Short mmCIF file of C-alpha atoms in Angstrom, two decimals:
data_model
loop_
_atom_site.label_atom_id
_atom_site.label_comp_id
_atom_site.label_asym_id
_atom_site.label_seq_id
_atom_site.Cartn_x
_atom_site.Cartn_y
_atom_site.Cartn_z
CA UNK A 1 -14.55 -15.71 -16.53
CA UNK A 2 -16.83 -17.20 -13.82
CA UNK A 3 -15.15 -18.81 -10.82
CA UNK A 4 -16.52 -21.55 -8.64
CA UNK A 5 -16.70 -20.64 -4.93
CA UNK A 6 -13.76 -21.79 -2.87
CA UNK A 7 -14.62 -23.49 0.41
CA UNK A 8 -13.32 -21.23 3.20
CA UNK A 9 -12.49 -21.83 6.76
CA UNK A 10 -12.28 -18.54 8.68
CA UNK A 11 -11.46 -20.09 11.99
CA UNK A 12 -8.32 -19.01 13.67
CA UNK A 13 -6.93 -17.03 16.74
CA UNK A 14 -9.95 -14.92 17.23
CA UNK A 15 -8.32 -13.39 20.52
CA UNK A 16 -5.15 -12.01 18.57
CA UNK A 17 -4.48 -8.57 17.88
CA UNK A 18 -6.41 -8.65 14.45
CA UNK A 19 -9.67 -9.49 16.24
CA UNK A 20 -9.49 -7.60 19.56
CA UNK A 21 -12.50 -5.34 20.27
CA UNK A 22 -12.41 -1.91 18.50
CA UNK A 23 -11.45 1.00 20.98
CA UNK A 24 -11.87 4.51 20.92
CA UNK A 25 -8.32 5.43 20.15
CA UNK A 26 -8.47 3.38 16.95
CA UNK A 27 -11.42 5.25 15.85
CA UNK A 28 -10.09 8.76 16.65
CA UNK A 29 -6.81 7.97 14.64
CA UNK A 30 -8.73 6.66 11.78
CA UNK A 31 -10.86 9.91 11.72
CA UNK A 32 -7.68 11.95 11.88
CA UNK A 33 -6.09 10.12 8.82
CA UNK A 34 -9.19 10.51 6.79
CA UNK A 35 -9.03 13.39 4.07
CA UNK A 36 -11.72 15.84 3.61
CA UNK A 37 -12.65 14.52 -0.05
CA UNK A 38 -15.93 14.40 -1.65
CA UNK A 39 -18.29 12.17 0.26
CA UNK A 40 -20.16 9.24 -1.13
CA UNK A 41 -23.94 8.71 -1.53
CA UNK A 42 -24.80 9.50 2.06
CA UNK A 43 -23.35 13.07 1.80
CA UNK A 44 -21.53 12.81 5.15
CA UNK A 45 -18.05 14.43 5.12
CA UNK A 46 -14.88 13.85 7.07
CA UNK A 47 -15.27 17.18 8.74
CA UNK A 48 -18.39 16.05 10.21
CA UNK A 49 -16.64 13.13 12.03
CA UNK A 50 -13.85 15.42 13.27
CA UNK A 51 -16.30 17.67 14.91
CA UNK A 52 -17.99 14.99 17.03
CA UNK A 53 -17.79 15.03 20.76
CA UNK A 54 -16.35 12.34 22.87
CA UNK A 55 -19.88 10.86 23.84
CA UNK A 56 -20.78 10.68 19.89
CA UNK A 57 -17.22 9.01 19.13
CA UNK A 58 -18.20 6.29 21.80
CA UNK A 59 -21.38 5.76 20.01
CA UNK A 60 -19.51 5.27 16.75
CA UNK A 61 -17.05 2.88 18.37
CA UNK A 62 -19.91 0.85 19.70
CA UNK A 63 -21.51 0.69 16.10
CA UNK A 64 -18.05 -0.41 14.52
CA UNK A 65 -17.67 -3.15 17.05
CA UNK A 66 -21.25 -4.32 16.47
CA UNK A 67 -20.29 -4.36 12.65
CA UNK A 68 -17.13 -6.16 13.36
CA UNK A 69 -18.59 -8.58 15.59
CA UNK A 70 -21.57 -9.61 13.26
CA UNK A 71 -19.70 -9.16 9.90
CA UNK A 72 -22.84 -7.40 8.76
CA UNK A 73 -21.84 -4.57 6.50
CA UNK A 74 -24.40 -1.79 5.88
CA UNK A 75 -25.47 -1.64 2.13
CA UNK A 76 -24.56 2.09 1.90
CA UNK A 77 -20.90 1.04 2.63
CA UNK A 78 -20.90 -1.24 -0.41
CA UNK A 79 -22.25 1.32 -2.66
CA UNK A 80 -20.12 3.56 -5.01
CA UNK A 81 -20.96 6.36 -7.06
CA UNK A 82 -18.61 6.63 -10.22
CA UNK A 83 -17.94 9.97 -11.67
CA UNK A 84 -16.20 10.18 -14.95
CA UNK A 85 -13.47 12.80 -14.83
CA UNK A 86 -11.93 13.98 -18.37
CA UNK A 87 -8.44 13.31 -18.94
CA UNK A 88 -6.30 16.34 -19.98
CA UNK A 89 -5.79 16.98 -23.71
CA UNK A 90 -8.16 14.20 -24.68
CA UNK A 91 -11.15 14.02 -27.14
CA UNK A 92 -14.03 14.26 -24.73
CA UNK A 93 -16.43 12.53 -27.34
CA UNK A 94 -14.72 9.31 -26.57
CA UNK A 95 -15.28 7.18 -23.49
CA UNK A 96 -11.57 6.29 -23.12
CA UNK A 97 -10.80 9.92 -22.59
CA UNK A 98 -12.53 9.66 -19.01
CA UNK A 99 -11.00 8.51 -15.74
CA UNK A 100 -13.58 6.77 -13.34
CA UNK A 101 -13.54 8.38 -9.91
CA UNK A 102 -15.26 6.39 -7.22
CA UNK A 103 -17.09 8.23 -4.39
CA UNK A 104 -17.75 6.05 -1.33
CA UNK A 105 -18.97 6.39 2.09
CA UNK A 106 -16.48 8.30 4.55
CA UNK A 107 -18.21 6.17 7.42
CA UNK A 108 -17.02 3.18 5.65
CA UNK A 109 -13.45 4.64 4.99
CA UNK A 110 -13.01 5.14 8.62
CA UNK A 111 -13.94 1.65 9.64
CA UNK A 112 -11.62 0.43 6.69
CA UNK A 113 -8.66 2.27 8.25
CA UNK A 114 -8.97 0.51 11.46
CA UNK A 115 -8.82 -2.62 9.55
CA UNK A 116 -5.73 -1.46 7.45
CA UNK A 117 -3.90 -0.58 10.68
CA UNK A 118 -4.36 -4.06 12.11
CA UNK A 119 -3.57 -6.03 8.83
CA UNK A 120 -0.49 -3.87 8.19
CA UNK A 121 0.75 -4.47 11.75
CA UNK A 122 0.18 -8.19 11.37
CA UNK A 123 2.02 -8.44 7.88
CA UNK A 124 5.08 -6.33 9.28
CA UNK A 125 5.46 -7.72 12.76
CA UNK A 126 4.78 -11.31 11.81
CA UNK A 127 6.98 -10.76 8.67
CA UNK A 128 4.24 -12.30 6.41
CA UNK A 129 5.20 -10.20 3.31
CA UNK A 130 8.88 -10.62 1.95
CA UNK A 131 11.05 -7.71 2.76
CA UNK A 132 11.44 -6.93 -0.95
CA UNK A 133 7.93 -5.89 -1.40
CA UNK A 134 7.42 -2.17 -1.44
CA UNK A 135 4.19 0.00 -1.56
CA UNK A 136 1.23 0.69 0.77
CA UNK A 137 3.31 -0.34 3.70
CA UNK A 138 4.91 1.69 6.44
CA UNK A 139 8.59 2.52 5.61
CA UNK A 140 8.36 0.56 2.41
CA UNK A 141 6.96 3.12 0.00
CA UNK A 142 8.14 3.68 -3.64
CA UNK A 143 10.99 5.95 -2.47
CA UNK A 144 12.78 2.90 -0.83
CA UNK A 145 12.16 0.86 -4.08
CA UNK A 146 13.66 3.69 -6.12
CA UNK A 147 16.59 3.94 -3.80
CA UNK A 148 17.20 0.26 -4.14
CA UNK A 149 17.02 0.66 -7.95
CA UNK A 150 19.30 3.51 -7.94
CA UNK A 151 21.92 1.57 -5.90
CA UNK A 152 21.79 -1.16 -8.27
CA UNK A 153 22.21 1.11 -11.37
CA UNK A 154 24.90 2.95 -9.69
CA UNK A 155 26.83 -0.22 -9.08
CA UNK A 156 26.30 -1.41 -12.57
CA UNK A 157 27.43 1.80 -13.94
CA UNK A 158 30.65 1.80 -11.68
CA UNK A 159 31.61 -1.73 -12.81
CA UNK A 160 30.59 -0.98 -16.31
CA UNK A 161 27.89 -3.51 -16.63
CA UNK A 162 24.22 -3.43 -17.89
CA UNK A 163 21.10 -3.48 -15.44
CA UNK A 164 17.79 -4.58 -17.11
CA UNK A 165 14.59 -2.98 -15.73
CA UNK A 166 11.15 -4.61 -16.58
CA UNK A 167 8.02 -2.56 -15.90
CA UNK A 168 4.68 -4.68 -15.69
CA UNK A 169 1.67 -2.61 -16.10
CA UNK A 170 -1.37 -4.40 -15.17
CA UNK A 171 -4.51 -3.64 -17.05
CA UNK A 172 -7.66 -3.15 -14.59
CA UNK A 173 -5.65 -4.61 -11.72
CA UNK A 174 -8.37 -4.15 -9.12
CA UNK A 175 -11.01 -5.55 -11.46
CA UNK A 176 -9.05 -8.64 -12.18
CA UNK A 177 -8.66 -9.78 -8.46
CA UNK A 178 -10.59 -12.94 -7.70
CA UNK A 179 -12.30 -12.43 -4.36
CA UNK A 180 -12.35 -16.04 -3.03
CA UNK A 181 -8.81 -16.37 -4.14
CA UNK A 182 -7.85 -13.16 -2.36
CA UNK A 183 -9.48 -14.49 0.95
CA UNK A 184 -7.73 -17.65 0.69
CA UNK A 185 -4.52 -15.93 0.37
CA UNK A 186 -5.25 -13.74 3.38
CA UNK A 187 -6.01 -16.83 5.40
CA UNK A 188 -2.67 -18.36 4.39
CA UNK A 189 -1.04 -14.99 5.56
CA UNK A 190 -2.67 -15.65 9.06
CA UNK A 191 -5.48 -13.21 8.67
CA UNK A 192 -8.37 -15.12 10.23
CA UNK A 193 -11.16 -14.84 12.51
CA UNK A 194 -13.73 -11.83 12.66
CA UNK A 195 -11.62 -9.51 10.54
CA UNK A 196 -11.58 -11.78 7.36
CA UNK A 197 -15.38 -12.48 7.71
CA UNK A 198 -15.85 -8.61 7.56
CA UNK A 199 -13.53 -8.27 4.63
CA UNK A 200 -15.23 -10.98 2.63
CA UNK A 201 -18.63 -9.57 3.33
CA UNK A 202 -17.32 -6.04 2.30
CA UNK A 203 -16.18 -7.40 -1.14
CA UNK A 204 -19.28 -9.23 -1.98
CA UNK A 205 -22.48 -8.03 -3.42
CA UNK A 206 -21.24 -4.51 -4.08
CA UNK A 207 -23.25 -1.92 -6.08
CA UNK A 208 -22.34 1.00 -8.37
CA UNK A 209 -24.16 4.01 -9.95
CA UNK A 210 -22.73 6.48 -12.64
CA UNK A 211 -23.11 10.11 -12.03
CA UNK A 212 -23.14 12.28 -15.30
CA UNK A 213 -23.75 15.90 -14.71
CA UNK A 214 -26.92 15.96 -12.46
CA UNK A 215 -28.14 12.55 -13.50
CA UNK A 216 -27.52 9.10 -11.88
CA UNK A 217 -27.66 5.85 -13.71
CA UNK A 218 -29.60 2.68 -12.55
CA UNK A 219 -27.86 0.72 -9.87
CA UNK A 220 -25.48 -2.22 -11.13
CA UNK A 221 -24.36 -5.22 -9.04
CA UNK A 222 -20.59 -6.01 -8.92
CA UNK A 223 -19.47 -9.39 -8.07
CA UNK A 224 -15.76 -9.40 -8.62
CA UNK A 225 -12.62 -7.31 -8.07
CA UNK A 226 -11.51 -4.90 -5.51
CA UNK A 227 -13.61 -1.74 -5.21
CA UNK A 228 -12.22 1.48 -6.47
CA UNK A 229 -12.08 4.22 -4.07
CA UNK A 230 -11.85 1.97 -0.96
CA UNK A 231 -8.82 2.73 1.34
CA UNK A 232 -8.49 -1.10 2.03
CA UNK A 233 -8.01 -2.05 -1.53
CA UNK A 234 -4.22 -1.28 -1.73
CA UNK A 235 -3.23 -3.45 1.17
CA UNK A 236 -5.52 -6.24 0.09
CA UNK A 237 -3.75 -6.07 -3.34
CA UNK A 238 -0.57 -6.32 -1.68
CA UNK A 239 -1.63 -9.56 0.02
CA UNK A 240 -3.18 -10.86 -3.30
CA UNK A 241 0.21 -10.32 -5.10
CA UNK A 242 2.73 -11.12 -2.23
CA UNK A 243 3.18 -14.68 -3.55
CA UNK A 244 4.04 -13.54 -7.00
CA UNK A 245 7.71 -14.17 -6.43
CA UNK A 246 7.13 -17.87 -5.96
CA UNK A 247 6.46 -18.07 -9.78
CA UNK A 248 10.14 -17.13 -10.24
CA UNK A 249 13.45 -19.13 -10.33
CA UNK A 250 15.80 -17.73 -7.73
CA UNK A 251 19.08 -17.05 -9.59
CA UNK A 252 19.67 -13.39 -10.24
CA UNK A 253 18.04 -9.99 -8.95
CA UNK A 254 15.70 -7.92 -10.95
CA UNK A 255 12.60 -5.54 -10.10
CA UNK A 256 9.13 -5.91 -10.89
CA UNK A 257 6.95 -2.81 -10.77
CA UNK A 258 3.17 -2.61 -10.17
CA UNK A 259 1.39 0.44 -11.09
CA UNK A 260 -2.22 0.78 -9.81
CA UNK A 261 -4.25 3.90 -10.54
CA UNK A 262 -1.03 6.11 -10.96
CA UNK A 263 0.24 4.67 -7.54
CA UNK A 264 3.23 2.53 -7.84
CA UNK A 265 3.76 -0.70 -6.01
CA UNK A 266 7.27 -1.73 -6.54
CA UNK A 267 8.47 -5.16 -5.65
CA UNK A 268 12.21 -6.33 -6.13
CA UNK A 269 12.45 -10.02 -6.69
CA UNK A 270 15.02 -12.48 -7.96
CA UNK A 271 14.69 -14.93 -11.05
CA UNK A 272 16.52 -16.80 -13.57
CA UNK A 273 14.71 -15.69 -16.70
CA UNK A 274 12.91 -12.34 -16.19
CA UNK A 275 12.13 -11.78 -20.02
CA UNK A 276 10.62 -15.22 -20.18
CA UNK A 277 8.43 -14.88 -17.22
CA UNK A 278 7.39 -11.40 -18.14
CA UNK A 279 6.37 -12.40 -21.60
CA UNK A 280 4.44 -15.29 -20.13
CA UNK A 281 2.56 -12.95 -17.92
CA UNK A 282 1.88 -10.47 -20.80
CA UNK A 283 0.17 -13.55 -22.62
CA UNK A 284 -1.75 -14.87 -19.59
CA UNK A 285 -2.73 -11.75 -17.82
CA UNK A 286 -2.86 -8.80 -20.26
CA UNK A 287 0.35 -7.23 -18.89
CA UNK A 288 2.29 -4.62 -20.91
CA UNK A 289 6.07 -4.40 -20.87
CA UNK A 290 8.05 -1.04 -20.60
CA UNK A 291 11.56 -0.12 -19.72
CA UNK A 292 12.51 2.40 -17.06
CA UNK A 293 14.91 5.29 -18.10
CA UNK A 294 17.64 6.35 -15.57
CA UNK A 295 16.62 10.00 -15.82
CA UNK A 296 12.97 9.15 -14.48
CA UNK A 297 14.48 7.30 -11.49
CA UNK A 298 16.57 10.39 -10.75
CA UNK A 299 13.59 12.60 -10.87
CA UNK A 300 11.66 10.30 -8.40
CA UNK A 301 14.69 10.68 -6.06
CA UNK A 302 14.41 14.27 -5.92
CA UNK A 303 10.76 13.98 -4.58
CA UNK A 304 10.68 15.10 -1.00
CA UNK A 305 10.79 12.03 1.32
CA UNK A 306 8.19 11.66 3.99
CA UNK A 307 9.67 8.34 5.38
CA UNK A 308 10.50 9.90 8.78
CA UNK A 309 6.99 11.34 9.22
CA UNK A 310 5.70 7.93 8.46
CA UNK A 311 8.11 6.22 10.82
CA UNK A 312 6.93 8.49 13.67
CA UNK A 313 3.43 7.92 12.89
CA UNK A 314 3.92 4.12 12.86
CA UNK A 315 5.63 4.17 16.30
CA UNK A 316 2.74 6.27 17.60
CA UNK A 317 -0.03 4.09 16.15
CA UNK A 318 1.55 0.97 17.43
CA UNK A 319 2.32 2.62 20.93
CA UNK A 320 5.91 2.19 20.56
CA UNK A 321 6.88 5.99 20.42
CA UNK A 322 7.83 5.73 24.29
CA UNK A 323 10.32 2.78 23.76
CA UNK A 324 13.98 2.94 24.40
CA UNK A 325 16.20 4.00 21.53
CA UNK A 326 17.64 0.75 20.74
CA UNK A 327 14.22 -0.80 20.29
CA UNK A 328 13.03 1.85 17.96
CA UNK A 329 16.42 1.65 15.83
CA UNK A 330 15.67 -2.28 15.89
CA UNK A 331 12.06 -1.71 14.63
CA UNK A 332 13.16 0.81 11.95
CA UNK A 333 15.89 -1.74 10.63
CA UNK A 334 13.35 -4.74 10.76
CA UNK A 335 10.97 -2.65 8.54
CA UNK A 336 13.44 -1.43 6.01
CA UNK A 337 14.94 -4.87 5.40
CA UNK A 338 18.48 -6.45 5.11
CA UNK A 339 19.70 -4.08 2.40
CA UNK A 340 19.35 -1.03 4.57
CA UNK A 341 20.89 -2.94 7.48
CA UNK A 342 23.87 -3.26 5.36
CA UNK A 343 24.03 0.58 4.91
CA UNK A 344 23.50 1.12 8.71
CA UNK A 345 26.53 -1.12 9.40
CA UNK A 346 28.78 1.12 7.42
CA UNK A 347 27.87 4.34 9.45
CA UNK A 348 30.89 5.78 11.19
CA UNK A 349 29.58 7.30 14.33
CA UNK A 350 31.57 9.56 16.63
CA UNK A 351 31.52 8.79 19.41
CA UNK A 352 30.68 5.16 18.78
CA UNK A 353 27.81 5.08 21.37
CA UNK A 354 25.96 7.46 19.06
CA UNK A 355 25.05 4.48 16.88
CA UNK A 356 22.74 3.59 19.73
CA UNK A 357 21.09 7.05 19.65
CA UNK A 358 17.64 7.00 17.72
CA UNK A 359 17.90 10.61 16.66
CA UNK A 360 21.55 10.28 15.50
CA UNK A 361 20.66 7.12 13.40
CA UNK A 362 17.76 9.11 11.71
CA UNK A 363 20.12 11.97 11.06
CA UNK A 364 22.66 9.47 9.38
CA UNK A 365 19.99 8.08 7.20
CA UNK A 366 19.08 11.63 5.98
CA UNK A 367 22.56 12.55 5.26
CA UNK A 368 22.86 9.44 3.21
CA UNK A 369 19.85 10.06 1.23
CA UNK A 370 21.00 13.74 0.57
CA UNK A 371 24.34 12.13 -0.76
CA UNK A 372 22.46 9.67 -3.12
CA UNK A 373 20.25 12.63 -4.47
CA UNK A 374 23.40 14.67 -4.99
CA UNK A 375 24.94 11.65 -6.83
CA UNK A 376 21.82 11.34 -8.86
CA UNK A 377 21.93 14.85 -10.02
CA UNK A 378 25.72 14.58 -10.98
CA UNK A 379 25.17 11.39 -12.78
CA UNK A 380 22.05 12.57 -14.76
CA UNK A 381 24.15 15.75 -15.99
CA UNK A 382 27.02 13.59 -17.06
CA UNK A 383 24.73 11.20 -18.94
CA UNK A 384 23.14 14.18 -20.72
CA UNK A 385 26.58 15.64 -21.61
#
């Protein structure tokens, strides 16, 4: 379906954090976070960037700043090579038996990571995204969503009640994103100035080629959707879907779980008629319904948690790692939301002053998570019996 362009006004606070000049430290951190995956059409790997001298990194920073100021994105950054990878135990003679993997420029990925850091900081500090939204945000990963689901299931089981779980599987989620609509939502979230101009330019007039064995197809233009393989796409999808809860009637709590390319983005919301809304979405947006089993949740709880490492990285990236303990505790509780704050208030610390000790608070959360995992194991065994 073809959409008419939406008139967009990029004007905003161009002097805010989102639009400050790019500095060397941002570039170095972005390079460190970039994995050594297969490079794009330019053939430049992440290792090449990681071996650059300070002088070369300063040149890269200057180039990034020029791109940011002019909003001119190099054509190579908009180009993707699609490599079909066969799915295990599938008939290789059928096209549906292959999963498309997009190879994009590492140079572009480093620049995108700088934008991601700024957008994430803006969304969290400004509380632009509801605290119930989880996925692709620091300290709001899927493990936190699973924890909330486990808590709700445990409470329902204790009080001998039922808990309804609905999973919405969006077909071609990235491909269905309307670019001008996404940019309009970003503007409403306060993402304005040069950064939104750059993002809009980055998403427009993209090209792809398909690589099959040693051959490349002709170039095809792509005018819609978020680019596969782009590191900025997940956070933009969060922005695009952040107002989903506004379509629901607020009466009782339930959870809606997004699944994007085997990466889950879970968002607990509230609504009066979850089944009605889910069926309506099924008809309008090609969504599929499924129900989560308790055993699957228990298995997810067993996955090693990396929340503490993510917290330390977040504090370091936002230059808050040297702050006083009470400030770091406040940041932690603010990011995790009101439900986790309630858990924090139940902690019994001896002596009481230790509740103001950052390391002690982290230990309490780890102990609490360990207790939940043990409870999940016991409950799973009892259900099988």
